[in-house]
Coordinates of C-alpha atoms in Angstrom, one line a residue:
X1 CA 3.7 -34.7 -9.2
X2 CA 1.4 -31.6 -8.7
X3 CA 1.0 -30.8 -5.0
X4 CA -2.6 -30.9 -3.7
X5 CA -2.7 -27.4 -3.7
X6 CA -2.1 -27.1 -7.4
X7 CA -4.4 -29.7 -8.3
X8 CA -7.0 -27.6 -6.5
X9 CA -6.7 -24.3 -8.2
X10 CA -6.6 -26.6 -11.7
X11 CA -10.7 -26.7 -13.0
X12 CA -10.7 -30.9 -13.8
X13 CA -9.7 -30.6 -17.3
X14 CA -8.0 -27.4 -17.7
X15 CA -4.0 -27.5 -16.8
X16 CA -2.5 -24.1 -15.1
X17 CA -0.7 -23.4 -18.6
X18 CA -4.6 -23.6 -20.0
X19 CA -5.6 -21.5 -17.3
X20 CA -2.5 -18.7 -18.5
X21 CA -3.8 -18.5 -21.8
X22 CA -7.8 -18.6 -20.7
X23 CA -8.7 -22.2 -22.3
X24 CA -11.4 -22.7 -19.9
X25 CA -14.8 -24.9 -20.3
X26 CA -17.2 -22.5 -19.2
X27 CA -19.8 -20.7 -20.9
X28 CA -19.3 -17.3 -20.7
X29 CA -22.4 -14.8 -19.6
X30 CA -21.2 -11.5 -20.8
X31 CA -22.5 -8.6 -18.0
X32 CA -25.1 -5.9 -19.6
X33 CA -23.1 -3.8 -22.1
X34 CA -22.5 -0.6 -21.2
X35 CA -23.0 -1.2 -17.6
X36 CA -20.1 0.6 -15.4
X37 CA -19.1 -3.2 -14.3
X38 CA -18.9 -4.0 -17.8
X39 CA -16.6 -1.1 -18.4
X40 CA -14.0 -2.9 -16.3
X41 CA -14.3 -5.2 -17.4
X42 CA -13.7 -4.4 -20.9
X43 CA -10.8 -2.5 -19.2
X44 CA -8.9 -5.2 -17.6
X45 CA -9.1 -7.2 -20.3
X46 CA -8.8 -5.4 -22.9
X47 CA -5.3 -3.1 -22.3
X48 CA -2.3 -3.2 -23.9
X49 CA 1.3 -3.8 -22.4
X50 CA 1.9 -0.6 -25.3
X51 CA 0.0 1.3 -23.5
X52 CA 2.3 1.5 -20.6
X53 CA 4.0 4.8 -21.4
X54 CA 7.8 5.9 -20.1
X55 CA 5.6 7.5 -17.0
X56 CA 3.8 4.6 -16.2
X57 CA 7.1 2.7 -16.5
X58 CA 9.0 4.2 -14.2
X59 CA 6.8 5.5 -11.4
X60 CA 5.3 1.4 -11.3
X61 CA 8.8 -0.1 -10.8
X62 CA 9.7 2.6 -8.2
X63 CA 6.1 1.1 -6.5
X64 CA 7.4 -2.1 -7.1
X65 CA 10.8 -1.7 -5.5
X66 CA 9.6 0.2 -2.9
X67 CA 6.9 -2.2 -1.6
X68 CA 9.5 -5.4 -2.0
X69 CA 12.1 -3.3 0.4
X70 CA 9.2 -2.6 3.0
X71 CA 7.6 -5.8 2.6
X72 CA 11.2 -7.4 3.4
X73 CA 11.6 -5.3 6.1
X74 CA 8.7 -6.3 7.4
X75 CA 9.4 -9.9 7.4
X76 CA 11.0 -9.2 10.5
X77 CA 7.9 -8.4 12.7
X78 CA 6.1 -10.0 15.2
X79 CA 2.8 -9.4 13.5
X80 CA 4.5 -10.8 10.6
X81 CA 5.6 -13.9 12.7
X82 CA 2.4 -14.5 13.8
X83 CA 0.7 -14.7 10.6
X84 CA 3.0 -16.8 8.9
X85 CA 2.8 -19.2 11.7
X86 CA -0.3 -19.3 11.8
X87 CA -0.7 -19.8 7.9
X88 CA 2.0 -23.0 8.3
X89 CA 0.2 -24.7 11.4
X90 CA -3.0 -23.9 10.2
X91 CA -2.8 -25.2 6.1
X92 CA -1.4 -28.1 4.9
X93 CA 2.6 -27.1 3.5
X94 CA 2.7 -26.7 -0.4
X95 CA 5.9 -25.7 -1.8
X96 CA 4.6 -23.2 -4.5
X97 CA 4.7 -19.3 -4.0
X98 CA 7.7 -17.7 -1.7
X99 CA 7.7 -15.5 1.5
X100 CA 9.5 -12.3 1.6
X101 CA 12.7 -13.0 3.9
X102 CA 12.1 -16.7 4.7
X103 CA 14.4 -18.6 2.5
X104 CA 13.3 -22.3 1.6
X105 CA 10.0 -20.8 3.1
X106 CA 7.1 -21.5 0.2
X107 CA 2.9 -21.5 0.7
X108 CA -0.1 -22.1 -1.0
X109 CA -0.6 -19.0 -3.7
X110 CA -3.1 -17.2 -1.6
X111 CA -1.6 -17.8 1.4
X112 CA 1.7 -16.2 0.0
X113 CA 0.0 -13.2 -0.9
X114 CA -1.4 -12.9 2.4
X115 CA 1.5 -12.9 4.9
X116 CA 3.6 -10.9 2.2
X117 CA 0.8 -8.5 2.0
X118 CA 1.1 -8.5 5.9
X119 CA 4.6 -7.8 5.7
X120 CA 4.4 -5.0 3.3
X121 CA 2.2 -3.2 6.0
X122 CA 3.2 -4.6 9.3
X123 CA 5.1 -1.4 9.6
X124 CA 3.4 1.1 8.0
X125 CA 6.2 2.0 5.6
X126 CA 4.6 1.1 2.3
X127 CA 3.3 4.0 -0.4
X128 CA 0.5 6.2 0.0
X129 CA -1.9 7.7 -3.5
X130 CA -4.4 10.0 -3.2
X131 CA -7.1 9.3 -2.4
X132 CA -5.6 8.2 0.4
X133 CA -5.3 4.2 0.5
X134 CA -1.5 1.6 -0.2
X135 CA -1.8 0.6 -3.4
X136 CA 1.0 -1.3 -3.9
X137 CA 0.2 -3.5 -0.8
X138 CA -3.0 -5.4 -2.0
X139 CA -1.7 -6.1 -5.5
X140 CA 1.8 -7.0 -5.6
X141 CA 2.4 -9.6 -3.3
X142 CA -0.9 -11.4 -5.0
X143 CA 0.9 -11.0 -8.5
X144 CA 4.3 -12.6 -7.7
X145 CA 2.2 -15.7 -6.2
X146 CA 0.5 -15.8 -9.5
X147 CA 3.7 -15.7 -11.4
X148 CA 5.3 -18.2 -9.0
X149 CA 1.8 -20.6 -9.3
X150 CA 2.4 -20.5 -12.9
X151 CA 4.3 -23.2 -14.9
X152 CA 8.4 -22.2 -15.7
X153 CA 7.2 -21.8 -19.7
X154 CA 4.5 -19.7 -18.7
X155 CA 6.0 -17.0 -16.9
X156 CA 4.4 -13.5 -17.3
X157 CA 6.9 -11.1 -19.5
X158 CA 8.2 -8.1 -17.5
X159 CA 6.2 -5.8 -19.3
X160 CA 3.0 -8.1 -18.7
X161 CA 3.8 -8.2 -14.9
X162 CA 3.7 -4.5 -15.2
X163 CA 0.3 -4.2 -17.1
X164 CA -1.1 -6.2 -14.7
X165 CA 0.3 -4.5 -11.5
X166 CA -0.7 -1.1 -13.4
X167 CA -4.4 -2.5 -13.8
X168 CA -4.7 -2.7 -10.1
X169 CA -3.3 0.2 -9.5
X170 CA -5.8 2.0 -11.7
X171 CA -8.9 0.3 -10.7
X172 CA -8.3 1.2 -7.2
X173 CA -7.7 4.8 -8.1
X174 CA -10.8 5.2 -10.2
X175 CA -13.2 3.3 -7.8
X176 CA -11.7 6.2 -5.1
X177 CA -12.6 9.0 -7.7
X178 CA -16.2 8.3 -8.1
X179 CA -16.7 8.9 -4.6
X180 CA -16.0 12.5 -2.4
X181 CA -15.8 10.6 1.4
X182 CA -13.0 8.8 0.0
X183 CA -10.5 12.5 -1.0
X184 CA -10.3 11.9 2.9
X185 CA -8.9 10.4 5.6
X186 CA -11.5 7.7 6.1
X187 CA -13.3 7.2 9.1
X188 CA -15.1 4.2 8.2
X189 CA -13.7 1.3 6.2
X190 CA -9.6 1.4 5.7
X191 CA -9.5 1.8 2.3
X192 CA -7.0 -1.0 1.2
X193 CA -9.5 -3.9 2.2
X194 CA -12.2 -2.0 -0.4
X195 CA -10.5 -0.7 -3.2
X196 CA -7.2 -2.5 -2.4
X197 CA -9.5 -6.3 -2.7
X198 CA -10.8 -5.3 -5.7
X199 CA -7.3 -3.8 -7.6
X200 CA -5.6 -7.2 -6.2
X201 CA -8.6 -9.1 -8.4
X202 CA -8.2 -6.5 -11.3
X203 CA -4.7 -7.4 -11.5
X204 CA -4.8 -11.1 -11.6
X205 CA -7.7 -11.4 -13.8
X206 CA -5.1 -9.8 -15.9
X207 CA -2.4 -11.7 -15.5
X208 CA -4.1 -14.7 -16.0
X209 CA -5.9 -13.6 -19.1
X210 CA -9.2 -13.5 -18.0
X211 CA -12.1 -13.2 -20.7
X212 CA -13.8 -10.1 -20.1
X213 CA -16.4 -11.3 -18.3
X214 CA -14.8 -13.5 -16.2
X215 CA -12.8 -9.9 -15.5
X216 CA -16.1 -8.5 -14.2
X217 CA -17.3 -11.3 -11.6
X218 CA -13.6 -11.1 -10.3
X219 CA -14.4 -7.4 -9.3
X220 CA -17.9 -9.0 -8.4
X221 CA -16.6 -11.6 -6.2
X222 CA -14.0 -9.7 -4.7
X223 CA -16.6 -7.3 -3.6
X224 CA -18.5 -9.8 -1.6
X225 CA -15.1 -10.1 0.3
X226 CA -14.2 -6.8 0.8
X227 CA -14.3 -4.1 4.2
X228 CA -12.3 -3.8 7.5
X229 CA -13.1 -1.2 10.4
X230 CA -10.9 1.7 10.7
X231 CA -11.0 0.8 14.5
X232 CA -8.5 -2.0 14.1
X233 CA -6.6 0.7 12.8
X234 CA -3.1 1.3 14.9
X235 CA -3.6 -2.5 16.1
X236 CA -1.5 -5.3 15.1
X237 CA -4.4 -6.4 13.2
X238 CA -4.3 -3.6 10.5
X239 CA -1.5 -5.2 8.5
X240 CA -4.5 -8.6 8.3
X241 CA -6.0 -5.7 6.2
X242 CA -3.5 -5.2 3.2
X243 CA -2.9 -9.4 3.2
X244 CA -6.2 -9.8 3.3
X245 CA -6.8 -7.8 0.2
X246 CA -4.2 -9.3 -1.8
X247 CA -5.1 -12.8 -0.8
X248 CA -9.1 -12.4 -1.1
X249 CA -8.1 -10.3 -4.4
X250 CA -6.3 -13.3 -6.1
X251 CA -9.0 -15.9 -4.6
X252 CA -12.2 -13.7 -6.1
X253 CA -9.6 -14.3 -9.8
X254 CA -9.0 -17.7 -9.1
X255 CA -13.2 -18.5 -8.6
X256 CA -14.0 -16.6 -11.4
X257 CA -11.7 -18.6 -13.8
X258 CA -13.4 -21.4 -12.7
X259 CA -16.9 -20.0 -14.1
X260 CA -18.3 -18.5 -10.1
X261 CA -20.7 -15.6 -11.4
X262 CA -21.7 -13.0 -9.3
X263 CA -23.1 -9.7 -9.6
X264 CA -23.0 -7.9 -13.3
X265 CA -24.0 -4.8 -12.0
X266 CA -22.4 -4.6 -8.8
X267 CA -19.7 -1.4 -9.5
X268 CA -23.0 0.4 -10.8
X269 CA -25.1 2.7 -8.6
X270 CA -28.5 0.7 -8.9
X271 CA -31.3 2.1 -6.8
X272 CA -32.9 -0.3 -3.9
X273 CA -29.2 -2.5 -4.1
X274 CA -26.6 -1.5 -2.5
X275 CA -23.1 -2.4 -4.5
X276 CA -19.7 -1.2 -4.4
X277 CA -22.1 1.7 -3.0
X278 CA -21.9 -0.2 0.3
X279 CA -18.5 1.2 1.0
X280 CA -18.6 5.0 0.0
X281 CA -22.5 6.2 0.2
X282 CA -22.1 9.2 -2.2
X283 CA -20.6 6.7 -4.7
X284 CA -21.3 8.4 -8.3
X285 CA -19.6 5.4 -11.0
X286 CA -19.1 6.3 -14.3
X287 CA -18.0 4.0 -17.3
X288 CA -14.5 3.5 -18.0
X289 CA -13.5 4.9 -21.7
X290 CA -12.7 1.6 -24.0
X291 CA -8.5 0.7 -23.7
X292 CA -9.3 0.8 -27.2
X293 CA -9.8 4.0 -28.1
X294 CA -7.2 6.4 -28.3
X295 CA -5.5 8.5 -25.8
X296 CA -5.9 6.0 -22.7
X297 CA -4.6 7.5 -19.7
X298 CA -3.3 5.8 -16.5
X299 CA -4.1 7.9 -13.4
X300 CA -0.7 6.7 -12.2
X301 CA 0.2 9.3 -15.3
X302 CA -0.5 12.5 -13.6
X303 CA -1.4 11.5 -10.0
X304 CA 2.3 10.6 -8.5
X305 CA 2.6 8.1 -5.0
X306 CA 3.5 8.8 -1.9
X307 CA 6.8 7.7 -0.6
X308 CA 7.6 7.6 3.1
X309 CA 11.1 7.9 5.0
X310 CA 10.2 6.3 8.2
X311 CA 7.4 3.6 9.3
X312 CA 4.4 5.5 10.5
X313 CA 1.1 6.7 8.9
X314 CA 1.3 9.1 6.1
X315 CA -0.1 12.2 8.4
X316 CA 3.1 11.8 10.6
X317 CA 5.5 12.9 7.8
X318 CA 4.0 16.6 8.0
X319 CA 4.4 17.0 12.0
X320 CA 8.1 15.1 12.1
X321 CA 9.2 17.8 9.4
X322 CA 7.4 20.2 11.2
X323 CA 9.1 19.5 14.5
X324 CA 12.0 18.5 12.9
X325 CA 12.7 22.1 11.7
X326 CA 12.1 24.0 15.5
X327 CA 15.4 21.1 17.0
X328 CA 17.2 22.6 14.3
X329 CA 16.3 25.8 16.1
X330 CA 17.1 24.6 19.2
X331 CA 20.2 23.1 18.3
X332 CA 21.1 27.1 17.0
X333 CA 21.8 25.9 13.2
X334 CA 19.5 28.8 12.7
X335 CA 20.3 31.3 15.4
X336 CA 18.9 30.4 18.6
X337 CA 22.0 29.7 20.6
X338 CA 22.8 26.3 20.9
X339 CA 19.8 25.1 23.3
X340 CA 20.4 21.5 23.4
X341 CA 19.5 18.3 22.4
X342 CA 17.3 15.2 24.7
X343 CA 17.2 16.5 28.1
X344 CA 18.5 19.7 27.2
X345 CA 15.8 20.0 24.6
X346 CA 13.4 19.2 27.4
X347 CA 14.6 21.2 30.1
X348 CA 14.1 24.3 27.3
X349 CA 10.2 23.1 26.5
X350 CA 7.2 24.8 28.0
X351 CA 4.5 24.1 25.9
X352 CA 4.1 22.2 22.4
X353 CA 1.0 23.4 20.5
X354 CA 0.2 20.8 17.3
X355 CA -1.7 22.5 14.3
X356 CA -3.1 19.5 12.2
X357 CA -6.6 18.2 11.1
X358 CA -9.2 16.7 12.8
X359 CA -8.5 12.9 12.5
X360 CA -9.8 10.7 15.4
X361 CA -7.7 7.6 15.0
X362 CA -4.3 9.3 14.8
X363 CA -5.0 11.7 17.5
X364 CA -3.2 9.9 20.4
X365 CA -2.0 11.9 23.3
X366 CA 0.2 8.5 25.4
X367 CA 0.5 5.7 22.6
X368 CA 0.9 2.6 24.4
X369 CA 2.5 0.0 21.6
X370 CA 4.3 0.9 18.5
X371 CA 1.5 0.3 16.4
X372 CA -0.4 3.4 18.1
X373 CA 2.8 5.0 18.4
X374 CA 2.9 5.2 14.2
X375 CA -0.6 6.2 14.4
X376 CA 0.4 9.3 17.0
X377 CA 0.6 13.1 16.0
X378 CA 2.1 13.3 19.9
X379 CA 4.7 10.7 19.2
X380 CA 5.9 11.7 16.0
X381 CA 6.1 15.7 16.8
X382 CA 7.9 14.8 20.3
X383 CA 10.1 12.0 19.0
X384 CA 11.2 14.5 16.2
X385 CA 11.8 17.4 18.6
X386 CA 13.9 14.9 20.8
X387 CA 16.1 13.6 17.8
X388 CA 15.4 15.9 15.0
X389 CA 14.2 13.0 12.7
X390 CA 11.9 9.9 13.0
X391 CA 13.6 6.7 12.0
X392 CA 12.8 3.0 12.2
X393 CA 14.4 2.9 15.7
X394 CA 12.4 5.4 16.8
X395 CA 9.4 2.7 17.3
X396 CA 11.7 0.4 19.0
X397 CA 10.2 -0.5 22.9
X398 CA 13.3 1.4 24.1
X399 CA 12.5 4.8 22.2
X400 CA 8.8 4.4 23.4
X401 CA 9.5 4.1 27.3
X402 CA 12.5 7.4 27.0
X403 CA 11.4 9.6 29.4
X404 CA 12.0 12.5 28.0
X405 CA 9.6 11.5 25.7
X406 CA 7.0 11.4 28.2
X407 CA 7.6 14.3 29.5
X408 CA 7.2 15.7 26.3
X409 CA 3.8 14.4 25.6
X410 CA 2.4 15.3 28.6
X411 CA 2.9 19.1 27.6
X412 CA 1.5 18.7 24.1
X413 CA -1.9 20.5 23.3
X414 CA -3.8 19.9 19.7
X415 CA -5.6 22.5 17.2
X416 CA -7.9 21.6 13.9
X417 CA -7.4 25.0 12.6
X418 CA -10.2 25.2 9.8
X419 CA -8.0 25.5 6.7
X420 CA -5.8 21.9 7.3
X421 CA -8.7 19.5 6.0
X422 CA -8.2 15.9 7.1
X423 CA -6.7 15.2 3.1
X424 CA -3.2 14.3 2.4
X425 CA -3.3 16.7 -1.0
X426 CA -4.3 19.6 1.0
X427 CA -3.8 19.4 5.0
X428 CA 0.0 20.7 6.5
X429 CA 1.3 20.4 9.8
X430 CA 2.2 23.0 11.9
X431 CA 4.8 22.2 15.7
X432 CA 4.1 26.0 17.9
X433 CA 6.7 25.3 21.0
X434 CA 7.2 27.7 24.1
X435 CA 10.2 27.5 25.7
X436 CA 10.9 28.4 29.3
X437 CA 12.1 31.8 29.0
X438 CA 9.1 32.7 27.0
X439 CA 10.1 32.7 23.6
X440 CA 8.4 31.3 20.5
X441 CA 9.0 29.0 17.9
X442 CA 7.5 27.7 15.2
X443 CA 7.5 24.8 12.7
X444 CA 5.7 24.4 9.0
X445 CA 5.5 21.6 7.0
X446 CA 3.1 21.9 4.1
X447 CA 4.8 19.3 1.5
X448 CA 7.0 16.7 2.9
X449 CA 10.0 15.0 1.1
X450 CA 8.3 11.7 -0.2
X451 CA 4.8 13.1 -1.3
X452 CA 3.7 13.2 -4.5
X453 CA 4.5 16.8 -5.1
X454 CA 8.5 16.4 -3.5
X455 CA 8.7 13.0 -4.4
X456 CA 11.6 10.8 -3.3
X457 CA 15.2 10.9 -5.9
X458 CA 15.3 7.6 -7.5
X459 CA 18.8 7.8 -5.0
X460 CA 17.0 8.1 -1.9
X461 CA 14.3 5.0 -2.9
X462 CA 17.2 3.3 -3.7
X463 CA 19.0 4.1 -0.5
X464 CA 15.5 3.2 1.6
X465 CA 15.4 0.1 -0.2
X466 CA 19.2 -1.2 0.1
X467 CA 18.9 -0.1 4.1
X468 CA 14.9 -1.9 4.1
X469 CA 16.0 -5.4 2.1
X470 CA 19.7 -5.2 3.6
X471 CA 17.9 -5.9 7.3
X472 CA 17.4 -9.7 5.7
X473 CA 19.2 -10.2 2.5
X474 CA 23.2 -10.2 1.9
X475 CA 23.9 -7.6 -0.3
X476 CA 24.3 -9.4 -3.8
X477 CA 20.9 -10.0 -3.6
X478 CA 19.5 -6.9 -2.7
X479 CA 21.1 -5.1 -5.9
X480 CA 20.0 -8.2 -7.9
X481 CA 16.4 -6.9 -6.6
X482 CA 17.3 -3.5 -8.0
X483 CA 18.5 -4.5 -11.0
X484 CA 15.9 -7.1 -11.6
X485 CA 13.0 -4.3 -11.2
X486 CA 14.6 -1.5 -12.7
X487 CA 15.2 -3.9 -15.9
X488 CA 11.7 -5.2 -15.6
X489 CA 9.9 -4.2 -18.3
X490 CA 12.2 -5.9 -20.8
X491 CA 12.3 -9.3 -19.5
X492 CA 11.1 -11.7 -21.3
X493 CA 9.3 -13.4 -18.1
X494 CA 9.7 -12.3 -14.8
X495 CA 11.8 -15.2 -13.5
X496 CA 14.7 -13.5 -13.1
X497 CA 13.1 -10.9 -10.8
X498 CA 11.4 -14.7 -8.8
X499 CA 14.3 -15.6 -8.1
X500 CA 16.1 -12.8 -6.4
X501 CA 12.6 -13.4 -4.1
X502 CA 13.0 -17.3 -3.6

């Protein structure tokens, strides 16, 4: 018997297989042709899993792996905790869609995507794109409740599952590109509830075979759903943000299979109406080129992802490496004489002077929690001049109260020089420390190891993910994750890759 949950996402005489293969009684309303929302339309529903080339392939399933590691990883959190209780006292149970390191542990589709969206960014560990927002956040954890929602002979194909999560992807990338604010570090909305919303929609519309217009009032819907403050940023409420994008993504689908319309025009720039213009005011949209004409091309194809080596916001990698390289300097593996290491380090420190751009919400002198603390050029610098590397256990409530630490920060002093922009493609970070005796030294870090121009081995993802999904799965399963994903795109349907999950 079908839970009440699956009745309710089941139109009255349409079955979930019907709703795979887009059988749906209602009358479609095509949006304006050549309208920019249209475009996407068209987009979404119109490419090809053979239009995924080698590229696409590969960097998508490193995404993939690397957002299931962190997302496990993340299962272990508080914040994580508090959502998924909150989502099983809250909602009726339905045993449908699974939760990342809960095993027996099953919710309601969206509900799934939410707290595993929370999960994936509970601890700040998941991938970075330029423009900066976390892609694969919003859209995966909304795709494997999809594939778990539908029936065991209608399982998405590997190479489907990928199409779709490269969809999202791409619609989050382009809707960034038509807009200047958003090459930034935002200041306003955090980007993953705009762009991230909409990509999580993109992607199921795909996945569940949307009609082309149906594709559009997805985007439509999803817009009307979309936007979180960058003040809840470094706050145990900024992971709501991602699992709140991949949930409200998958719900604005789920409506529009059911015939909700909404906006046709609501991606284009119309004067007088505010749309997707709302969001990013110098928002210039232009029409995507047809999937069916040739020599498509994936952003994902040139523009690499951002991989990070410990839990903390992308601008922290630059100062860590930074400060990382002046303790090798006072350890004397480059000459300086042996200087010492935690209180010895200390005892040598005069001054720290920090070189990085302008950017209010991660300029925090005495970070009080570990979410602040990931959000903390201070932190981060002094944490990695203390231990020569930022790690998970460097957010632990025992690293944050060391007082060496403290008395660190308290002799840390900030610059915006004019040439490090507040952009992860262009800024660098820069660690100046003045030791007692007078002397100098200095720390530059202008690409880190992880960004998309040094990107990660596919060794070291594989060694962040073993050490990330080993904190709550035995080890058979995490290398049945690996090989699961690394084998995805010739599955035949993604069960296999389900049930390493479940």
């Amino acid at each position: 018997m079908l839970s009440k949950v699956q009745r309710s996402f089941r139109p009255v005489s349409v079955t979930l297989r019907r709703l795979h293969q887009s059988a749906l009684d209602v009358v479609e309303h095509p949006a304006p042709e050549d309208s920019v929302t249209d475009s996407f339309g068209r987009f979404i529903q119109g490419v090809q899993p053979h239009q995924l080339t080698p590229t696409l392939l590969h960097r998508s399933k490193r995404m993939v792996l690397d957002s299931i590691g962190v997302g496990l990883l993340g299962s272990t959190t508080h914040v994580f905790q508090l959502a998924l209780q909150h989502c099983q006292h809250m909602y009726g149970p339905d045993d449908i869609s699974s939760v990342y390191g809960r095993r027996g542990t099953r919710l309601s589709p969206t509900l799934a995507a939410f707290v595993n969206g929370v999960a994936a960014h509970s601890m700040d560990f998941d991938d970075t794109w330029h423009p900066a927002t976390h892609p694969s956040g919003a859209v995966l954890p909304a795709l494997l409740a999809v594939s778990d929602m539908l029936p065991s002979n209608s399982k998405p194909s590997g190479r489907d599952f990928l199409l779709a999560f490269n969809v999202g992807i791409e619609v989050q990338g382009r809707l960034m590109r038509f807009s200047n604010e958003a090459q930034n570090i935002p200041k306003r909305f955090h980007p993953p509830t705009v762009v991230g919303t909409l990509g999580s929609a993109a992607a199921c519309a795909r996945l569940l075979s949307l009609e082309r217009s149906q594709c559009s009032h997805a985007l439509a819907i999803a817009a009307s759903l979309s936007g979180a403050p960058m003040a809840n940023a470094a706050t145990q409420s900024k992971p709501l943000h991602i699992g709140n994008a991949a949930r409200l993504g998958l719900e604005a689908a789920l409506l529009a299979s059911r015939g909700l319309e909404a906006s046709p025009r609501v991606l284009d720039n119309t004067a007088g109406v505010a749309g997707f213009s709302a969001f990013y005011e110098d928002y210039a949209p232009r029409p995507l080129a047809s999937p069916e004409e040739e020599g498509l091309q994936f952003l994902l194809e040139n523009q690499d992802i951002g991989f990070k080596r410990f839990p903390a916001h992308l601008g922290m990698h630059w100062v860590a490496d930074a400060a990382a390289a002046v303790h090798k300097l006072l350890l004397g593996e480059q000459g300086s004489g042996g200087r010492g290491h935690g209180s010895g380090v200390v005892g040598q420190v005069q001054d720290i002077l920090l070189r990085v751009p302008r950017s209010k919400y991660i300029d925090r002198p005495f970070p009080e929690s570990e979410h602040e603390a990931r959000h903390s050029f201070q932190f981060n610098a002094c944490s990695a001049l203390l231990d020569g590397e930022v790690t998970v256990d460097s957010f632990s409530q025992e690293a944050l109260q060391r007082p060496d630490l403290y008395s660190l920060l308290g002799r840390v002093h900030v610059e915006h020089p004019h040439d490090n922009p507040a952009n992860f493609d262009r800024m660098y970070g820069e660690v100046q420390v003045t030791l007692v005796g007078g002397d100098v030294l200095n720390g530059r870090c202008d690409t880190f190891y992880g960004h998309w121009r040094n990107p990660l081995t596919n060794d070291s993802l594989r060694k962040k993910f073993r050490s990330n999904a080993g904190a709550v799965l035995p080890r058979e399963k995490v290398e049945g994750l690996i090989e699961a994903v690394e084998g995805l795109d010739r599955l035949e349907d993604c069960s296999p890759l389900l049930e390493q999950l479940q």
